[in-house]
mmCIF file of C-alpha atoms in Angstrom:
data_model
loop_
_atom_site.group_PDB
_atom_site.id
_atom_site.type_symbol
_atom_site.label_atom_id
_atom_site.label_comp_id
_atom_site.label_asym_id
_atom_site.label_seq_id
_atom_site.Cartn_x
_atom_site.Cartn_y
_atom_site.Cartn_z
ATOM 1 C CA MET A 387 21.040 -7.607 13.743
ATOM 2 C CA ASP A 388 18.687 -5.366 15.727
ATOM 3 C CA ASN A 389 21.235 -2.544 15.461
ATOM 4 C CA ILE A 390 21.288 -2.773 11.660
ATOM 5 C CA ALA A 391 17.490 -2.565 11.486
ATOM 6 C CA SER A 392 17.379 0.349 13.935
ATOM 7 C CA ASN A 393 19.766 2.333 11.704
ATOM 8 C CA ILE A 394 17.300 2.056 8.829
ATOM 9 C CA CYS A 395 13.925 2.143 10.588
ATOM 10 C CA ALA A 396 12.592 3.672 13.769
ATOM 11 C CA GLN A 397 9.874 2.171 15.923
ATOM 12 C CA GLY A 398 6.526 2.998 14.333
ATOM 13 C CA ASP A 399 7.837 3.162 10.739
ATOM 14 C CA LEU A 400 5.784 1.407 8.102
ATOM 15 C CA ILE A 401 7.674 -1.289 6.176
ATOM 16 C CA THR A 402 6.910 -4.009 3.669
ATOM 17 C CA THR A 403 8.640 -7.403 3.964
ATOM 18 C CA ASP A 404 8.164 -11.108 3.454
ATOM 19 C CA PRO A 405 8.066 -13.304 6.552
ATOM 20 C CA ALA A 406 11.054 -15.667 6.207
ATOM 21 C CA PHE A 407 10.509 -18.056 9.128
ATOM 22 C CA MET A 408 9.564 -18.211 12.785
ATOM 23 C CA GLU A 409 11.822 -19.574 15.487
ATOM 24 C CA LYS A 410 10.839 -20.529 19.014
ATOM 25 C CA GLU A 411 13.058 -18.574 21.407
ATOM 26 C CA ASN A 412 11.664 -19.978 24.660
ATOM 27 C CA GLU A 413 8.416 -21.333 26.117
ATOM 28 C CA VAL A 414 6.627 -17.994 25.803
ATOM 29 C CA GLN A 415 8.312 -16.091 22.993
ATOM 30 C CA ASN A 416 8.736 -16.684 19.270
ATOM 31 C CA VAL A 417 10.960 -14.692 16.919
ATOM 32 C CA LEU A 418 9.723 -13.820 13.433
ATOM 33 C CA TYR A 419 12.458 -13.251 10.861
ATOM 34 C CA LEU A 420 11.578 -10.844 8.082
ATOM 35 C CA HIS A 421 13.129 -10.865 4.640
ATOM 36 C CA THR A 422 13.584 -7.956 2.235
ATOM 37 C CA ARG A 423 14.691 -9.623 -0.972
ATOM 38 C CA ASN A 424 14.928 -6.630 -3.257
ATOM 39 C CA LEU A 425 14.182 -2.917 -3.558
ATOM 40 C CA ASN A 426 10.405 -3.515 -3.642
ATOM 41 C CA TYR A 427 10.614 -4.160 0.077
ATOM 42 C CA GLY A 428 11.573 -1.778 2.857
ATOM 43 C CA LYS A 429 10.408 1.451 4.449
ATOM 44 C CA LEU A 430 7.313 3.146 3.012
ATOM 45 C CA GLY A 431 6.725 6.877 2.813
ATOM 46 C CA GLN A 432 4.276 9.418 1.343
ATOM 47 C CA GLY A 433 1.153 7.421 0.709
ATOM 48 C CA CYS A 434 -2.073 6.149 2.242
ATOM 49 C CA LEU A 435 -2.592 2.984 4.259
ATOM 50 C CA ILE A 436 -5.959 1.247 4.076
ATOM 51 C CA GLN A 437 -7.054 -1.792 6.062
ATOM 52 C CA VAL A 438 -9.684 -4.171 4.719
ATOM 53 C CA SER A 439 -10.735 -7.689 5.612
ATOM 54 C CA SER A 440 -7.848 -9.958 4.556
ATOM 55 C CA PRO A 441 -9.982 -12.492 2.602
ATOM 56 C CA LEU A 442 -10.867 -9.665 0.188
ATOM 57 C CA ILE A 443 -7.275 -9.519 -1.110
ATOM 58 C CA LYS A 444 -7.103 -11.846 -4.088
ATOM 59 C CA ARG A 445 -4.119 -14.186 -3.957
ATOM 60 C CA GLN A 446 -1.831 -13.396 -6.881
ATOM 61 C CA LYS A 447 1.710 -14.045 -7.989
ATOM 62 C CA VAL A 448 2.563 -10.328 -7.651
ATOM 63 C CA HIS A 449 1.036 -8.014 -5.039
ATOM 64 C CA PHE A 450 3.002 -4.900 -6.079
ATOM 65 C CA VAL A 451 0.993 -3.206 -8.836
ATOM 66 C CA ASN A 452 1.552 -0.048 -10.885
ATOM 67 C CA LEU A 453 -1.853 1.100 -12.119
ATOM 68 C CA PRO A 454 -2.207 2.967 -15.444
ATOM 69 C CA CYS A 455 -3.446 6.082 -13.612
ATOM 70 C CA GLY A 456 -0.002 6.738 -12.066
ATOM 71 C CA VAL A 457 -0.762 5.122 -8.711
ATOM 72 C CA SER A 458 1.117 2.173 -7.194
ATOM 73 C CA ILE A 459 -0.495 -0.202 -4.730
ATOM 74 C CA ILE A 460 0.834 -2.948 -2.501
ATOM 75 C CA LEU A 461 -1.877 -5.473 -1.695
ATOM 76 C CA GLY A 462 -0.849 -7.145 1.561
ATOM 77 C CA ARG A 463 -2.313 -10.575 2.244
ATOM 78 C CA ASN A 464 -2.903 -9.368 5.816
ATOM 79 C CA GLY A 465 -5.538 -6.874 4.602
ATOM 80 C CA PHE A 466 -3.304 -3.806 4.560
ATOM 81 C CA ILE A 467 -3.093 -1.902 1.284
ATOM 82 C CA TRP A 468 -0.491 0.792 0.612
ATOM 83 C CA VAL A 469 -1.406 3.407 -2.006
ATOM 84 C CA THR A 470 1.176 5.871 -3.333
ATOM 85 C CA SER A 471 2.295 7.705 -6.453
ATOM 86 C CA THR A 472 4.109 5.576 -9.036
ATOM 87 C CA ASN A 473 6.740 8.335 -9.309
ATOM 88 C CA ILE A 474 7.573 8.030 -5.596
ATOM 89 C CA GLN A 475 7.690 4.226 -5.782
ATOM 90 C CA GLU A 476 10.024 4.297 -8.800
ATOM 91 C CA SER A 477 12.225 6.969 -7.207
ATOM 92 C CA SER A 478 12.819 4.851 -4.106
ATOM 93 C CA ARG A 479 13.693 1.787 -6.223
ATOM 94 C CA LYS A 480 16.200 3.750 -8.320
ATOM 95 C CA ASN A 481 17.865 5.196 -5.237
ATOM 96 C CA GLY A 482 18.365 1.848 -3.524
ATOM 97 C CA GLY A 483 15.367 1.781 -1.202
ATOM 98 C CA PHE A 484 13.556 4.376 0.879
ATOM 99 C CA THR A 485 14.541 7.986 0.304
ATOM 100 C CA PRO A 486 12.744 10.699 2.245
ATOM 101 C CA LEU A 487 11.066 12.579 -0.589
ATOM 102 C CA LEU A 488 9.771 15.736 1.018
ATOM 103 C CA LYS A 489 8.509 17.576 -2.048
ATOM 104 C CA ALA A 490 4.764 17.869 -2.531
ATOM 105 C CA ILE A 491 2.949 15.345 -4.676
ATOM 106 C CA PRO A 492 1.256 17.113 -7.631
ATOM 107 C CA LEU A 493 -2.492 17.718 -7.251
ATOM 108 C CA ASN A 494 -3.530 15.383 -10.098
ATOM 109 C CA GLU A 495 -1.536 12.524 -8.523
ATOM 110 C CA ARG A 496 -3.069 13.225 -5.091
ATOM 111 C CA ASP A 497 -6.526 13.204 -6.691
ATOM 112 C CA ASN A 498 -5.798 9.806 -8.256
ATOM 113 C CA ILE A 499 -4.473 8.438 -4.946
ATOM 114 C CA THR A 500 -7.600 9.705 -3.163
ATOM 115 C CA ARG A 501 -9.886 8.260 -5.828
ATOM 116 C CA ILE A 502 -8.121 4.864 -5.700
ATOM 117 C CA CYS A 503 -8.403 4.811 -1.881
ATOM 118 C CA LYS A 504 -12.117 5.590 -2.052
ATOM 119 C CA CYS A 505 -12.624 2.939 -4.747
ATOM 120 C CA ILE A 506 -10.849 0.321 -2.619
ATOM 121 C CA LYS A 507 -13.001 1.208 0.395
ATOM 122 C CA ALA A 508 -16.194 1.055 -1.701
ATOM 123 C CA LEU A 509 -15.240 -2.331 -3.177
ATOM 124 C CA ALA A 510 -14.365 -3.680 0.281
ATOM 125 C CA LYS A 511 -17.640 -2.408 1.727
ATOM 126 C CA HIS A 512 -19.496 -4.489 -0.873
ATOM 127 C CA HIS A 513 -17.211 -7.541 -0.379
ATOM 128 C CA VAL A 514 -15.653 -7.413 -3.865
ATOM 129 C CA LEU A 515 -12.285 -9.173 -4.303
ATOM 130 C CA LEU A 516 -9.482 -6.618 -4.503
ATOM 131 C CA TYR A 517 -6.926 -6.951 -7.287
ATOM 132 C CA ASP A 518 -5.623 -4.705 -10.051
ATOM 133 C CA THR A 519 -8.522 -5.247 -12.484
ATOM 134 C CA SER A 520 -11.323 -4.673 -9.961
ATOM 135 C CA ILE A 521 -9.607 -1.534 -8.636
ATOM 136 C CA CYS A 522 -8.920 -0.150 -12.152
ATOM 137 C CA THR A 523 -12.527 -0.807 -13.203
ATOM 138 C CA ALA A 524 -13.865 1.010 -10.139
ATOM 139 C CA PHE A 525 -11.424 3.870 -10.802
ATOM 140 C CA ASP A 526 -12.584 4.182 -14.433
ATOM 141 C CA ILE A 527 -16.252 4.225 -13.373
ATOM 142 C CA SER A 528 -15.532 6.837 -10.693
ATOM 143 C CA LYS A 529 -14.087 9.253 -13.281
ATOM 144 C CA GLN A 530 -17.595 10.400 -14.167
ATOM 145 C CA TYR A 531 -17.794 12.080 -10.750
ATOM 146 C CA GLN A 532 -15.811 15.102 -9.681
ATOM 147 C CA ILE A 533 -13.462 14.269 -6.856
ATOM 148 C CA ILE A 534 -14.928 16.918 -4.512
ATOM 149 C CA PHE A 535 -18.469 15.645 -5.037
ATOM 150 C CA TYR A 536 -17.264 12.077 -4.674
ATOM 151 C CA ILE A 537 -15.532 12.761 -1.349
ATOM 152 C CA LYS A 538 -18.447 14.757 0.097
ATOM 153 C CA ARG A 539 -21.032 12.267 -1.084
ATOM 154 C CA ASN A 540 -19.223 9.294 0.450
ATOM 155 C CA LYS A 541 -17.760 11.063 3.481
ATOM 156 C CA ASN A 542 -20.042 9.376 6.013
ATOM 157 C CA THR A 543 -20.258 5.991 4.310
ATOM 158 C CA PHE A 544 -16.668 4.894 4.806
#
Protein backbone atom coordinates (compact mmCIF):
# COMPACT_ATOMS: atom_id res chain seq x y z
CA MET A 1 0.00 0.00 0.00
CA ASP A 2 2.89 2.38 0.72
CA ASN A 3 4.09 1.92 -2.86
CA ILE A 4 0.73 2.99 -4.28
CA ALA A 5 0.73 6.16 -2.16
CA SER A 6 4.34 6.96 -3.08
CA ASN A 7 3.43 6.83 -6.79
CA ILE A 8 0.86 9.58 -6.25
CA CYS A 9 2.45 11.71 -3.53
CA ALA A 10 5.97 12.52 -2.46
CA GLN A 11 7.07 13.19 1.09
CA GLY A 12 6.17 16.78 1.94
CA ASP A 13 3.17 17.00 -0.43
CA LEU A 14 0.03 18.57 0.96
CA ILE A 15 -3.04 16.31 0.85
CA THR A 16 -6.58 16.31 2.15
CA THR A 17 -8.11 13.09 3.51
CA ASP A 18 -10.47 11.71 6.11
CA PRO A 19 -8.96 9.63 8.91
CA ALA A 20 -10.51 6.16 8.55
CA PHE A 21 -9.25 4.40 11.68
CA MET A 22 -6.20 3.87 13.84
CA GLU A 23 -4.62 0.50 14.48
CA LYS A 24 -2.09 -0.37 17.16
CA GLU A 25 0.94 -1.89 15.44
CA ASN A 26 3.01 -2.58 18.56
CA GLU A 27 3.59 -1.19 22.06
CA VAL A 28 5.07 2.06 20.76
CA GLN A 29 3.64 2.63 17.30
CA ASN A 30 0.15 3.20 15.94
CA VAL A 31 -0.85 3.25 12.27
CA LEU A 32 -3.37 5.81 11.03
CA TYR A 33 -5.30 4.79 7.93
CA LEU A 34 -6.41 7.64 5.71
CA HIS A 35 -9.38 7.52 3.38
CA THR A 36 -9.93 9.46 0.15
CA ARG A 37 -13.55 8.76 -0.69
CA ASN A 38 -13.95 10.88 -3.79
CA LEU A 39 -12.27 13.49 -5.97
CA ASN A 40 -12.61 16.19 -3.29
CA TYR A 41 -9.77 14.48 -1.47
CA GLY A 42 -6.17 14.05 -2.55
CA LYS A 43 -3.12 16.13 -3.39
CA LEU A 44 -3.43 19.93 -3.22
CA GLY A 45 -1.66 22.39 -5.47
CA GLN A 46 -1.57 26.13 -6.29
CA GLY A 47 -3.11 27.76 -3.28
CA CYS A 48 -2.43 29.15 0.18
CA LEU A 49 -2.34 27.26 3.47
CA ILE A 50 -3.36 29.08 6.63
CA GLN A 51 -3.23 27.72 10.17
CA VAL A 52 -5.59 29.00 12.86
CA SER A 53 -6.64 27.71 16.25
CA SER A 54 -8.75 24.59 15.59
CA PRO A 55 -11.71 25.60 17.83
CA LEU A 56 -12.30 28.55 15.48
CA ILE A 57 -13.37 26.21 12.65
CA LYS A 58 -17.13 25.84 12.92
CA ARG A 59 -18.26 22.22 12.73
CA GLN A 60 -20.38 21.78 9.61
CA LYS A 61 -21.70 19.01 7.43
CA VAL A 62 -19.49 20.15 4.52
CA HIS A 63 -16.04 21.71 4.95
CA PHE A 64 -15.33 22.11 1.21
CA VAL A 65 -16.79 25.48 0.17
CA ASN A 66 -16.90 27.35 -3.14
CA LEU A 67 -17.32 31.03 -2.33
CA PRO A 68 -19.19 33.37 -4.73
CA CYS A 69 -16.00 35.37 -5.34
CA GLY A 70 -14.37 32.48 -7.27
CA VAL A 71 -12.34 31.15 -4.35
CA SER A 72 -12.59 27.64 -2.89
CA ILE A 73 -11.70 26.88 0.71
CA ILE A 74 -11.24 23.68 2.66
CA LEU A 75 -11.83 24.24 6.36
CA GLY A 76 -9.93 21.50 8.18
CA ARG A 77 -11.11 20.65 11.68
CA ASN A 78 -7.42 20.58 12.67
CA GLY A 79 -7.14 24.35 12.10
CA PHE A 80 -5.60 24.20 8.63
CA ILE A 81 -7.42 26.09 5.89
CA TRP A 82 -6.62 25.65 2.19
CA VAL A 83 -7.49 28.58 -0.08
CA THR A 84 -7.37 28.26 -3.87
CA SER A 85 -9.10 29.34 -7.07
CA THR A 86 -12.43 27.65 -7.78
CA ASN A 87 -11.26 27.09 -11.37
CA ILE A 88 -8.26 25.06 -10.18
CA GLN A 89 -10.39 23.06 -7.74
CA GLU A 90 -12.96 22.23 -10.44
CA SER A 91 -10.24 21.36 -12.96
CA SER A 92 -8.69 18.78 -10.63
CA ARG A 93 -12.10 17.19 -9.94
CA LYS A 94 -12.90 16.91 -13.66
CA ASN A 95 -9.54 15.34 -14.42
CA GLY A 96 -9.82 12.65 -11.76
CA GLY A 97 -7.83 14.23 -8.94
CA PHE A 98 -4.69 16.33 -8.75
CA THR A 99 -3.31 17.61 -12.03
CA PRO A 100 -0.23 19.81 -11.99
CA LEU A 101 -1.65 23.04 -13.38
CA LEU A 102 1.37 25.17 -14.08
CA LYS A 103 -0.28 28.13 -15.79
CA ALA A 104 -0.50 31.39 -13.89
CA ILE A 105 -3.62 32.22 -11.93
CA PRO A 106 -5.21 35.43 -13.29
CA LEU A 107 -4.53 38.59 -11.25
CA ASN A 108 -8.16 39.12 -10.18
CA GLU A 109 -8.32 35.55 -8.82
CA ARG A 110 -5.01 36.00 -6.97
CA ASP A 111 -6.35 39.24 -5.49
CA ASN A 112 -9.46 37.41 -4.26
CA ILE A 113 -7.36 34.58 -2.80
CA THR A 114 -5.14 37.13 -1.03
CA ARG A 115 -8.14 39.05 0.28
CA ILE A 116 -9.82 35.85 1.55
CA CYS A 117 -6.58 34.80 3.31
CA LYS A 118 -6.28 38.19 4.99
CA CYS A 119 -9.95 38.10 6.01
CA ILE A 120 -9.51 34.64 7.55
CA LYS A 121 -6.45 35.82 9.49
CA ALA A 122 -8.29 38.94 10.70
CA LEU A 123 -11.32 36.91 11.82
CA ALA A 124 -9.07 34.39 13.60
CA LYS A 125 -7.14 37.17 15.33
CA HIS A 126 -10.42 38.40 16.83
CA HIS A 127 -11.61 34.85 17.70
CA VAL A 128 -14.54 34.82 15.24
CA LEU A 129 -15.86 31.39 14.20
CA LEU A 130 -14.74 30.57 10.66
CA TYR A 131 -17.32 29.29 8.20
CA ASP A 132 -18.53 30.32 4.76
CA THR A 133 -20.86 33.12 5.92
CA SER A 134 -18.37 34.81 8.27
CA ILE A 135 -15.63 34.66 5.62
CA CYS A 136 -17.92 35.98 2.84
CA THR A 137 -19.12 38.83 5.07
CA ALA A 138 -15.55 39.83 5.90
CA PHE A 139 -14.65 39.61 2.19
CA ASP A 140 -17.58 41.87 1.22
CA ILE A 141 -16.61 44.44 3.87
CA SER A 142 -12.98 44.36 2.74
CA LYS A 143 -13.95 45.31 -0.83
CA GLN A 144 -14.07 48.97 0.18
CA TYR A 145 -10.28 48.88 0.54
CA GLN A 146 -7.82 48.54 -2.29
CA ILE A 147 -5.86 45.33 -2.02
CA ILE A 148 -2.47 47.10 -1.97
CA PHE A 149 -3.54 49.41 0.85
CA TYR A 150 -5.09 46.48 2.68
CA ILE A 151 -1.91 44.39 2.50
CA LYS A 152 0.39 47.26 3.51
CA ARG A 153 -1.88 48.39 6.31
CA ASN A 154 -2.14 44.92 7.84
CA LYS A 155 1.36 43.69 6.97
CA ASN A 156 2.67 43.79 10.54
CA THR A 157 -0.54 42.76 12.28
CA PHE A 158 -0.73 39.19 11.02
